[in-house]
mmCIF file of C-alpha atoms in Angstrom:
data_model
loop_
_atom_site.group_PDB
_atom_site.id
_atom_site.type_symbol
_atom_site.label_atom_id
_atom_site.label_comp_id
_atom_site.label_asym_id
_atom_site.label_seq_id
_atom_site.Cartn_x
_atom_site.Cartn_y
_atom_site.Cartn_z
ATOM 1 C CA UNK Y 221 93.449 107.808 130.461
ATOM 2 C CA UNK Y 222 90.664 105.793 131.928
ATOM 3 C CA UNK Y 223 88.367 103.251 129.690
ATOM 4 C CA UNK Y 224 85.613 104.180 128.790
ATOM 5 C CA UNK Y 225 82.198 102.810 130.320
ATOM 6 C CA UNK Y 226 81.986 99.318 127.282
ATOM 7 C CA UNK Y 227 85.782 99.769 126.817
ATOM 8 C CA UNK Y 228 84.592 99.603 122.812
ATOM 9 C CA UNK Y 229 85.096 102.216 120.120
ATOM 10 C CA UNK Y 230 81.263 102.696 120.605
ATOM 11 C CA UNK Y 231 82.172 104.542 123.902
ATOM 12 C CA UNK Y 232 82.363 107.687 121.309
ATOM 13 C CA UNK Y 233 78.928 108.431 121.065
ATOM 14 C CA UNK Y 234 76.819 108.204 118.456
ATOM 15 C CA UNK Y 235 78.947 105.091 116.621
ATOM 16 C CA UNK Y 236 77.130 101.676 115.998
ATOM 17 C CA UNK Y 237 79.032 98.517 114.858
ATOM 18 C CA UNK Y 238 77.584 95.505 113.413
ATOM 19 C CA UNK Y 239 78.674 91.816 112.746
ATOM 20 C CA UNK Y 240 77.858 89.438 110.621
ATOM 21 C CA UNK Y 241 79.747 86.203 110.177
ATOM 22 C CA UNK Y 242 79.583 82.619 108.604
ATOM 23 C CA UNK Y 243 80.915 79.794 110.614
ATOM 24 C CA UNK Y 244 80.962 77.554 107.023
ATOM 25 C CA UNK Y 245 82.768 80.225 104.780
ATOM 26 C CA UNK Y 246 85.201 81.225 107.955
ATOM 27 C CA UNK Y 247 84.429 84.919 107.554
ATOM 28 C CA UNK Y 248 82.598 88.192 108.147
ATOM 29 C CA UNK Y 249 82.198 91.512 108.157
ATOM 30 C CA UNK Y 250 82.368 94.809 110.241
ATOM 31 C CA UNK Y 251 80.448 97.859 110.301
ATOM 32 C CA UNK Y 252 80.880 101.172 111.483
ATOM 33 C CA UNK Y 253 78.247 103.647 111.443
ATOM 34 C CA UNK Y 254 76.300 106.616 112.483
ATOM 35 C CA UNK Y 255 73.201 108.325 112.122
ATOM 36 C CA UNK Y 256 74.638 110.856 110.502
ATOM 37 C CA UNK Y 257 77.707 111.461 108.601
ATOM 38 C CA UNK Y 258 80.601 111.299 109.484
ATOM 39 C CA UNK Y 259 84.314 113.027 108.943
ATOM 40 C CA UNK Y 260 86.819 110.716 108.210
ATOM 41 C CA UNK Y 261 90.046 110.062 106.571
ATOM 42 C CA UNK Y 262 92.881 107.124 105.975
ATOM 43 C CA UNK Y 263 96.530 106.300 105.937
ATOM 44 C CA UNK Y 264 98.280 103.617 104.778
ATOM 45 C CA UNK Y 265 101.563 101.761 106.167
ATOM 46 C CA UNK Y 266 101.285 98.100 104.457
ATOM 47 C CA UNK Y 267 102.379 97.201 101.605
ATOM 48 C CA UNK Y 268 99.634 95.275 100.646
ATOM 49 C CA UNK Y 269 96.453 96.996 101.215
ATOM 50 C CA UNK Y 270 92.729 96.020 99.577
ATOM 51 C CA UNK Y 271 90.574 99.268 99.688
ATOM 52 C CA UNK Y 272 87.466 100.676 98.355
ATOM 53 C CA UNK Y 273 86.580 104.518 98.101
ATOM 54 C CA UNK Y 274 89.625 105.520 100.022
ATOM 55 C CA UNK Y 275 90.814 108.125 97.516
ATOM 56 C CA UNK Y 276 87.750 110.574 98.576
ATOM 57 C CA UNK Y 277 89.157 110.319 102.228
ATOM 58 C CA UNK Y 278 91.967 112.913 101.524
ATOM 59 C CA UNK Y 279 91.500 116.037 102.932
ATOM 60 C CA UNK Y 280 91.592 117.846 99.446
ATOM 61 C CA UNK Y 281 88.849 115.728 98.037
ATOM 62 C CA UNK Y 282 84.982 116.940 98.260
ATOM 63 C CA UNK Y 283 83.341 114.470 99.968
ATOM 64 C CA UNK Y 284 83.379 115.719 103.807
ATOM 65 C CA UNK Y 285 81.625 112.297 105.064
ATOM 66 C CA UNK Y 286 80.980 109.026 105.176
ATOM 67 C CA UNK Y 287 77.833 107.157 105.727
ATOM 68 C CA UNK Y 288 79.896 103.686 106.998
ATOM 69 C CA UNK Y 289 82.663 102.030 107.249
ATOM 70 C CA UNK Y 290 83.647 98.479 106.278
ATOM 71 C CA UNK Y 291 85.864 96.016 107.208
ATOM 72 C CA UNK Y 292 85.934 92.412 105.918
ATOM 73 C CA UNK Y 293 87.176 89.416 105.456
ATOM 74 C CA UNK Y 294 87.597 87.643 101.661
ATOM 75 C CA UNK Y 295 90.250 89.543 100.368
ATOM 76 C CA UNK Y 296 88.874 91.506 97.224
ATOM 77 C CA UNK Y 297 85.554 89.861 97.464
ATOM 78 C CA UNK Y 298 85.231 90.966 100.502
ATOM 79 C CA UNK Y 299 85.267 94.388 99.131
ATOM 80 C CA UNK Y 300 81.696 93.784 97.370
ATOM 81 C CA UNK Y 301 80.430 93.767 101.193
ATOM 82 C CA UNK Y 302 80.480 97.723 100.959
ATOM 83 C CA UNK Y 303 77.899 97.131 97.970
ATOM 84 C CA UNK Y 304 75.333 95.127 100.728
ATOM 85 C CA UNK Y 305 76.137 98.215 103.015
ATOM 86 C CA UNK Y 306 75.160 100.691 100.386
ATOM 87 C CA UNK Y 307 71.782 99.077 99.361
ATOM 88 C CA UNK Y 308 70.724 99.163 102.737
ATOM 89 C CA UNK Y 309 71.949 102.642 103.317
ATOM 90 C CA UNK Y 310 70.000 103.622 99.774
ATOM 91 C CA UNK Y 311 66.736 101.995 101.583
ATOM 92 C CA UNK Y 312 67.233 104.002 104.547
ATOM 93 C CA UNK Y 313 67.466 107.540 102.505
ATOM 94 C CA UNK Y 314 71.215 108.294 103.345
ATOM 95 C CA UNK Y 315 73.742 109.040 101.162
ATOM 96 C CA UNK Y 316 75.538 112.223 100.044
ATOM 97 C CA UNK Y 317 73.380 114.368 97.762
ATOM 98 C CA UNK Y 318 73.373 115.188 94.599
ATOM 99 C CA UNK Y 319 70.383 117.203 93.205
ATOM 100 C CA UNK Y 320 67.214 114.618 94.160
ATOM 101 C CA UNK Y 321 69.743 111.876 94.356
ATOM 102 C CA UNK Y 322 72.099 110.438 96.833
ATOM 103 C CA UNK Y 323 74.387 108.259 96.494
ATOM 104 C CA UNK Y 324 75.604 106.290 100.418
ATOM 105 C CA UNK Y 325 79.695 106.960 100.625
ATOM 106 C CA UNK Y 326 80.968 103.548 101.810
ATOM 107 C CA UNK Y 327 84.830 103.277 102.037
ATOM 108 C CA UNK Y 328 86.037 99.400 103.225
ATOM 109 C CA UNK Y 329 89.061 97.740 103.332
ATOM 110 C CA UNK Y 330 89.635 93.894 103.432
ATOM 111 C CA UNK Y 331 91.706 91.199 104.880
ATOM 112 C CA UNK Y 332 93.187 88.233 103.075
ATOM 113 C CA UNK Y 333 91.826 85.293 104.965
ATOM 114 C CA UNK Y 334 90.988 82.514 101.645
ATOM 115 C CA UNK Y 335 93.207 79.779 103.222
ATOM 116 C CA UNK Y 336 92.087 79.469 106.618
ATOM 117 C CA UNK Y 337 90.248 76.597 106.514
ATOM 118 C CA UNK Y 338 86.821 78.317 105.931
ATOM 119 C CA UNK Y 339 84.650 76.498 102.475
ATOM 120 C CA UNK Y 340 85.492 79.058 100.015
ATOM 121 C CA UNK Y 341 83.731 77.498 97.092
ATOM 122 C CA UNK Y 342 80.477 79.622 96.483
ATOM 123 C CA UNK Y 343 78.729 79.706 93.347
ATOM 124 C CA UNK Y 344 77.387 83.721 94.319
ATOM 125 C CA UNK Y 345 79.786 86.269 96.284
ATOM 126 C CA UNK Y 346 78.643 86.191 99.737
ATOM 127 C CA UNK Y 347 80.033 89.433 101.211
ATOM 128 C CA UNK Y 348 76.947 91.872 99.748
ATOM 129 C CA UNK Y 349 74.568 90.067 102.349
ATOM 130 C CA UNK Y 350 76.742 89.790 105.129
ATOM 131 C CA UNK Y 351 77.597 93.615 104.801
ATOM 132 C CA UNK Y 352 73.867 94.370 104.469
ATOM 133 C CA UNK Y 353 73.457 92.071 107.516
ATOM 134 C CA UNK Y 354 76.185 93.925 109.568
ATOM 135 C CA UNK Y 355 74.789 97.528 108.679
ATOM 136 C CA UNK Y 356 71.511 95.875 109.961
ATOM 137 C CA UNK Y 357 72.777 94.370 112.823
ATOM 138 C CA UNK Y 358 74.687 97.924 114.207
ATOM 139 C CA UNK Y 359 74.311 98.421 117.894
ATOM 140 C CA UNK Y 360 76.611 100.296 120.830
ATOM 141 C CA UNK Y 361 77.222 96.692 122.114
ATOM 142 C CA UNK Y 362 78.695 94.346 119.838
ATOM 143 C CA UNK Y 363 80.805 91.058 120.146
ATOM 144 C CA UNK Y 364 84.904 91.009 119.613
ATOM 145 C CA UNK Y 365 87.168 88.151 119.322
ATOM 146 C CA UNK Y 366 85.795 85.186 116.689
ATOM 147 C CA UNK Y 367 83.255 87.678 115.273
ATOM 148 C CA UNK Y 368 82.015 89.476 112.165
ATOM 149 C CA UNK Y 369 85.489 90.310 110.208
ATOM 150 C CA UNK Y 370 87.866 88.939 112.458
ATOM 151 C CA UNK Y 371 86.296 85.427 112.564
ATOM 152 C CA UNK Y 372 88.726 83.622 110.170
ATOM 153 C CA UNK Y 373 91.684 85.929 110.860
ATOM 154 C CA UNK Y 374 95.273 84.449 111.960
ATOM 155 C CA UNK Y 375 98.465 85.906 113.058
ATOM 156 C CA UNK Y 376 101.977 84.891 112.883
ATOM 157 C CA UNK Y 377 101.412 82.565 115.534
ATOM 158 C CA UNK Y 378 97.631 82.495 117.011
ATOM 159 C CA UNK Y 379 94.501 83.099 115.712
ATOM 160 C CA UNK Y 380 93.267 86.698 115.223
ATOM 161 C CA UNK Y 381 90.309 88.157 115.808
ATOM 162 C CA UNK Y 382 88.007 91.622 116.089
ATOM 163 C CA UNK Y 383 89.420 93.835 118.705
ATOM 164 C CA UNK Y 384 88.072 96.610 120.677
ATOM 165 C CA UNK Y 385 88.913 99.394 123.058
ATOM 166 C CA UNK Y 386 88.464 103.130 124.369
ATOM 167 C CA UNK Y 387 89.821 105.694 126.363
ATOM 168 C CA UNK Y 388 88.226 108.935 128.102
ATOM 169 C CA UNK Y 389 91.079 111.316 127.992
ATOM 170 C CA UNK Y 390 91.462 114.208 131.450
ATOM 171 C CA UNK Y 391 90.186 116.750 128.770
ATOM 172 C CA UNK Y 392 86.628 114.511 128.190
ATOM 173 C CA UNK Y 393 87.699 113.850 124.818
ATOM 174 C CA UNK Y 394 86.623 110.056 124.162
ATOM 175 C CA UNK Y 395 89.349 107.482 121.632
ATOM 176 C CA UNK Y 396 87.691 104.713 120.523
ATOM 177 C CA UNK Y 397 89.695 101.714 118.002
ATOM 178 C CA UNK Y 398 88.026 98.964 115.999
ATOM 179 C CA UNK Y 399 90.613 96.369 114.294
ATOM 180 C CA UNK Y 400 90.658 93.395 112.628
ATOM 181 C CA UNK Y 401 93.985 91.435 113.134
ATOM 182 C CA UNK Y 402 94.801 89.237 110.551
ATOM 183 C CA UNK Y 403 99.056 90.218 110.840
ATOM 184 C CA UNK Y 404 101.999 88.642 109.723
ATOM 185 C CA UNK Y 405 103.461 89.508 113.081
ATOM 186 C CA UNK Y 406 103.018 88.128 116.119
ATOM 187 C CA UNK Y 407 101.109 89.831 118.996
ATOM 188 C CA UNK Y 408 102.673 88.169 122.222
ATOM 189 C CA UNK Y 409 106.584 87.677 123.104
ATOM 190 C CA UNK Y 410 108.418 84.524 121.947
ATOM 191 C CA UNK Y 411 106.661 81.550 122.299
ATOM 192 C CA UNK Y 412 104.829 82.929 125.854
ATOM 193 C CA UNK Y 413 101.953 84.057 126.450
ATOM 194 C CA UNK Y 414 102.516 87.992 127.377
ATOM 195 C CA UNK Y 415 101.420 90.533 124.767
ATOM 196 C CA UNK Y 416 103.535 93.359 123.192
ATOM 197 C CA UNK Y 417 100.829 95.503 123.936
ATOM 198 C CA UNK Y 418 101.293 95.108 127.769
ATOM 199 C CA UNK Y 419 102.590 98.423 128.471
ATOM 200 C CA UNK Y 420 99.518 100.096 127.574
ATOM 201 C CA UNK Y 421 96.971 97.624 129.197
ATOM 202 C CA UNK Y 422 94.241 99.281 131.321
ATOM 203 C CA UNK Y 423 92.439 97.358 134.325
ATOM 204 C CA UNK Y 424 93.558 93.593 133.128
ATOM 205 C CA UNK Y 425 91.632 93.950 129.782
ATOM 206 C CA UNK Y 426 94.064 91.260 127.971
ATOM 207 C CA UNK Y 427 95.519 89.085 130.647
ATOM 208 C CA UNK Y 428 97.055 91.553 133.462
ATOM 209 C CA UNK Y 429 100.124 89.547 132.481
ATOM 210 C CA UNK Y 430 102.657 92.395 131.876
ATOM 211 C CA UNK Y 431 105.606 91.723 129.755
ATOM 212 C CA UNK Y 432 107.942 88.862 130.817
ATOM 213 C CA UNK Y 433 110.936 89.077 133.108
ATOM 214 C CA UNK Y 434 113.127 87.743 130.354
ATOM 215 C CA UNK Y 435 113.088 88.762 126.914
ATOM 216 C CA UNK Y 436 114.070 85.667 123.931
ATOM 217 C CA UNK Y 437 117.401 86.491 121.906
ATOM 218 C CA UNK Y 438 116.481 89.067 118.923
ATOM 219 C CA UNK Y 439 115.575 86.902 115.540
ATOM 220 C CA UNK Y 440 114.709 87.755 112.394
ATOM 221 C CA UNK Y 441 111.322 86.891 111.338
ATOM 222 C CA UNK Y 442 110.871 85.009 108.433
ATOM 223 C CA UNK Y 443 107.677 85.824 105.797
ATOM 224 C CA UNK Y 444 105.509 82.800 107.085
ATOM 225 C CA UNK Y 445 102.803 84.539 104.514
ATOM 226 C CA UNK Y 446 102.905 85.294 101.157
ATOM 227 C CA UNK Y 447 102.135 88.364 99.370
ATOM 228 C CA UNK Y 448 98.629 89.585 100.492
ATOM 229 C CA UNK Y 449 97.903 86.925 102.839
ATOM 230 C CA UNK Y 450 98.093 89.092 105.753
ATOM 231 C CA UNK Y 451 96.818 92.676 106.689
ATOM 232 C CA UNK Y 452 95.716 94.220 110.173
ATOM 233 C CA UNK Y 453 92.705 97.089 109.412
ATOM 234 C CA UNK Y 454 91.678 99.452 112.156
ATOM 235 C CA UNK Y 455 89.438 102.096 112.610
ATOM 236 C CA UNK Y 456 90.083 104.760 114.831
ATOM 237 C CA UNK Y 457 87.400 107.278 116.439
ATOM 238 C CA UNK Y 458 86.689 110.442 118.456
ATOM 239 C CA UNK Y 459 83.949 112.666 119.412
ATOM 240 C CA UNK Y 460 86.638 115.909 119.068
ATOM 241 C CA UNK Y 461 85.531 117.624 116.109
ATOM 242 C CA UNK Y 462 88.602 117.588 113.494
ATOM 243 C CA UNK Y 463 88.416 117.763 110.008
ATOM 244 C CA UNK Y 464 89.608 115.832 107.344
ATOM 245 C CA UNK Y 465 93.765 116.368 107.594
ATOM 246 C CA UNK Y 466 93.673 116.249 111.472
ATOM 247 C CA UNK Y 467 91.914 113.043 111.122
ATOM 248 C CA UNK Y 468 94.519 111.894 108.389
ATOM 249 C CA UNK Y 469 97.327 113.080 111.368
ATOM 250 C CA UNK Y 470 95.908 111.010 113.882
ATOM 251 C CA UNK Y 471 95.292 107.932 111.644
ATOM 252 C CA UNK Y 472 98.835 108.253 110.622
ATOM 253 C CA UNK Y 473 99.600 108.081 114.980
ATOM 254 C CA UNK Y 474 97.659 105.578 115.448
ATOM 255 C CA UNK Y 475 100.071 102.709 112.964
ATOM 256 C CA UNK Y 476 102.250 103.927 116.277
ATOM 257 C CA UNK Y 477 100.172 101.193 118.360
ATOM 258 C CA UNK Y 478 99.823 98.739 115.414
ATOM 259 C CA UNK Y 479 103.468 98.639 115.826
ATOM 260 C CA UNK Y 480 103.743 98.684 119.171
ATOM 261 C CA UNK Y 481 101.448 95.651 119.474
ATOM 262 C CA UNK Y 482 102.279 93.593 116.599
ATOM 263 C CA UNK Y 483 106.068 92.616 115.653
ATOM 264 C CA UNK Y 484 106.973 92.775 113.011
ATOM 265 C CA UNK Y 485 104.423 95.376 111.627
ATOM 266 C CA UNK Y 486 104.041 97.696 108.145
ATOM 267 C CA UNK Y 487 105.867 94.945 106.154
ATOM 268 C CA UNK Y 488 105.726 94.400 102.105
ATOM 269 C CA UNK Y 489 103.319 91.681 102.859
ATOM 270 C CA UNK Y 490 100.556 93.404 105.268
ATOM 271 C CA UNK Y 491 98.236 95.329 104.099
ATOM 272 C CA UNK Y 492 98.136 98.036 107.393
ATOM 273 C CA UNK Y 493 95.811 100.710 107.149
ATOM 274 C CA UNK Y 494 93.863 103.153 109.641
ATOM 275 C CA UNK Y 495 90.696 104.533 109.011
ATOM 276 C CA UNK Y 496 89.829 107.575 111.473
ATOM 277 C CA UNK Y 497 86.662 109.321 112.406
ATOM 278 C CA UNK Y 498 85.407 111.887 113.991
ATOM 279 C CA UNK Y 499 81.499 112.452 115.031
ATOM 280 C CA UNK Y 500 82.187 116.203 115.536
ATOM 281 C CA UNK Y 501 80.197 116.958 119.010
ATOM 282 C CA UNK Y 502 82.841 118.371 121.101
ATOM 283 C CA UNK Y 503 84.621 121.392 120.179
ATOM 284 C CA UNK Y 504 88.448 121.252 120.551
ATOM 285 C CA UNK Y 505 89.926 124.199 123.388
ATOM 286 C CA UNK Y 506 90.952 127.129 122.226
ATOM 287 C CA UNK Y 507 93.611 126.384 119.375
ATOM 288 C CA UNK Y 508 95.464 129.782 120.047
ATOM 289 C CA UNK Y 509 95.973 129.060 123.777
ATOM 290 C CA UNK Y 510 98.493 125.584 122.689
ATOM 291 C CA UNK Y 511 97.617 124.920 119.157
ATOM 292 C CA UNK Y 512 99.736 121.260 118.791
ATOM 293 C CA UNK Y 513 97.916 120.181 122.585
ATOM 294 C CA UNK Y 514 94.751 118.918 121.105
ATOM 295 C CA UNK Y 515 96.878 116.989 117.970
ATOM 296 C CA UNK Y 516 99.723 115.532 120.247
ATOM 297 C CA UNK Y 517 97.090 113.846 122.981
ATOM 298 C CA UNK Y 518 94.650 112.462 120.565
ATOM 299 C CA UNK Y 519 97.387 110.927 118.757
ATOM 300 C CA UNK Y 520 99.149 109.780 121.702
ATOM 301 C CA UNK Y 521 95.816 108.193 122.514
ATOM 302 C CA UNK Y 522 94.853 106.662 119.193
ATOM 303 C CA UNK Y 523 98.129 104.765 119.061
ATOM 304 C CA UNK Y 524 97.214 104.153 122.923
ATOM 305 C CA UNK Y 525 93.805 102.670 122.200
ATOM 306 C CA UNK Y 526 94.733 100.681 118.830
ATOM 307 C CA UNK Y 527 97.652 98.720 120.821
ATOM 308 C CA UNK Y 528 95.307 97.598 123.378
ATOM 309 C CA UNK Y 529 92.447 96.757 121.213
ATOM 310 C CA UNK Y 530 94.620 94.013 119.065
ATOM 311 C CA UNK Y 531 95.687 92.475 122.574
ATOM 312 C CA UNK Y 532 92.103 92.390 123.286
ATOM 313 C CA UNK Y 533 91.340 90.749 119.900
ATOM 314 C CA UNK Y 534 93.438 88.293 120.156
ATOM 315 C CA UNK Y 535 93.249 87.563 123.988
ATOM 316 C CA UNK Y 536 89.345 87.020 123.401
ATOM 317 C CA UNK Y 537 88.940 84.625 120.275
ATOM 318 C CA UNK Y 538 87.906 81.210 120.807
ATOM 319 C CA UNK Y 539 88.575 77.715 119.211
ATOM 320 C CA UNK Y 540 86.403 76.971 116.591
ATOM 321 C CA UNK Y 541 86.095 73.113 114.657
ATOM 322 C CA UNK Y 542 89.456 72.866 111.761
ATOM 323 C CA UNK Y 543 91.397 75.901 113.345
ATOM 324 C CA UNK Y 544 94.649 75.948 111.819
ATOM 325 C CA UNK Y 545 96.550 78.082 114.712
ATOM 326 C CA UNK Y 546 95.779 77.864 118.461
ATOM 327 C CA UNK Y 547 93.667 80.824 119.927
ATOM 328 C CA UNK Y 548 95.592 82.689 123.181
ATOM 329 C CA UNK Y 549 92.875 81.282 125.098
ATOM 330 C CA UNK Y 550 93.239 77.398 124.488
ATOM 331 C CA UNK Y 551 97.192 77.427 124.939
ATOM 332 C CA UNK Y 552 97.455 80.581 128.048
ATOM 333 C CA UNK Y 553 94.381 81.351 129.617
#
């Protein structure tokens, strides 16, 4: 596995994201999208998820694509950012059709991040605009760290953030993640400075710090959140062409590197979830020549790929006026 050429989920080609963000409310949103549609599919791990249009993901369900995806902050307000998405999608002519109509297939999913400082106190829901702003926004290159959905996000002991990365597998198949890491857990070792995710870390992306030479004595973590307050969301992408349940299989590998890089992970009080996607343009080998190849290496690599991206997230947030955790930056780098 090498990176890919921006080392960002838009590495699968074809993929946009967009950010939009409001320093004042201490929030945003994320948006994945295409110019066409595409397949895609979900699992959940967390025990609290916040999720919009996720029932059509299921590989018996008739809806084969999706015109976006959303992530956001402002728990289930935040979910009304898919509505901002849609409108602009409407204006653009996309959606899926029925008869002379079509109606724009927007799943989301949200983070809880209402007490993190951010002026919460709006008289009109903000998150339509800033979705519509993201979808607007969408470009290969985008910003990570303090931006769009992972501006306000926190972890169990530094700030979160929007996190990024790719890999180009030996077959040519490209992995791409998109998170937003707003955990219960903690992302680095003890009180230090070394990531969980260290093992899989390509060309320094996060540090180059490895993981320590001594390990701190096994504790058990105490719920430093309450119910809902805390949920990592990730998107997961490749240009092999699955369908609907091998993109459900490699969703469900990819909460493999949300666990690897976050401890603890999947508890009653996240709300873990994995979006995955596929934009369809290369053709998998011949599935009678080793027909569990293609599924074992792209899940292998979306765990891979989601690890690293919620070191990167982390690693690259900044300090921002009223933070109520330190960023990785401000106490390590």
């Amino acid at each position: 596995m090498i990176p890919g050429p921006r080392n960002l989920i838009t590495d699968v080609a074809g993929l946009r994201v967009g950010n939009a963000q409001d320093v004042v409310l201490r929030s945003g949103v994320t948006v994945l999208t295409a110019d066409r549609p595409l397949a895609a599919s979900v699992h959940v791990m967390g025990g609290a998820p916040g999720t919009r249009e996720t029932v059509l993901l299921a590989p018996d369900k008739l809806v084969g694509g999706v015109d976006a995806l959303v992530l956001s902050g402002g728990s289930a307000f935040g979910l009304a950012a898919c509505d901002g998405v849609m409108e602009a999608l409407h204006a653009a002519g996309r959606g899926f059709a029925v008869g002379p109509a079509r109606v724009p297939i927007v799943p989301g999913a949200i983070v809880f991040d209402l007490l993190n400082g951010g002026d919460k106190d709006w008289t009109a829901n903000p998150y339509p605009a800033l979705g519509r702003a993201a979808w607007t926004a969408a470009e290969a290159d985008f910003a990570f760290g303090s931006a769009g959905a992972g501006l306000g996000a926190l972890t169990g002991a530094l700030k979160g953030g929007l996190g990024s990365a790719s890999a180009v597998l030996d077959s040519g198949v490209t992995v791409g993640a998109l998170v937003v890491v707003n955990a219960l857990g903690r992302p680095t070792v003890g009180e230090g400075p070394h990531f969980w995710a260290a093992p899989w870390e390509l060309e320094d992306e996060f540090g180059g710090l490895g993981l320590p030479r001594h390990f701190p004595a096994a504790h058990e973590p105490s719920p430093d959140k309450r119910l809902g307050e805390a949920t990592t969301i990730a998107i997961v992408a490749t240009d092999a062409a699955l369908d609907k349940a091998g993109l459900q299989r490699m969703a469900i590998a990819a909460h493999d590197g949300l666990a690897r890089a976050l401890v603890p992970s999947h508890t009653p009080l996240d709300g873990d979830l994995v979006f995955a996607v596929s934009t369809g343009t290369r053709p998998l080998p011949d599935p009678l020549v080793n027909p569990l190849a293609d599924a074992f290496a792209l899940g292998h690599a979306a765990a891979c790929v989601l690890a690293r991206a919620i070191a990167r997230g982390v690693h690259a947030a900044r300090p921002m006026t009223g933070d109520l955790q330190p960023c990785w930056q401000s106490r390590f780098g």
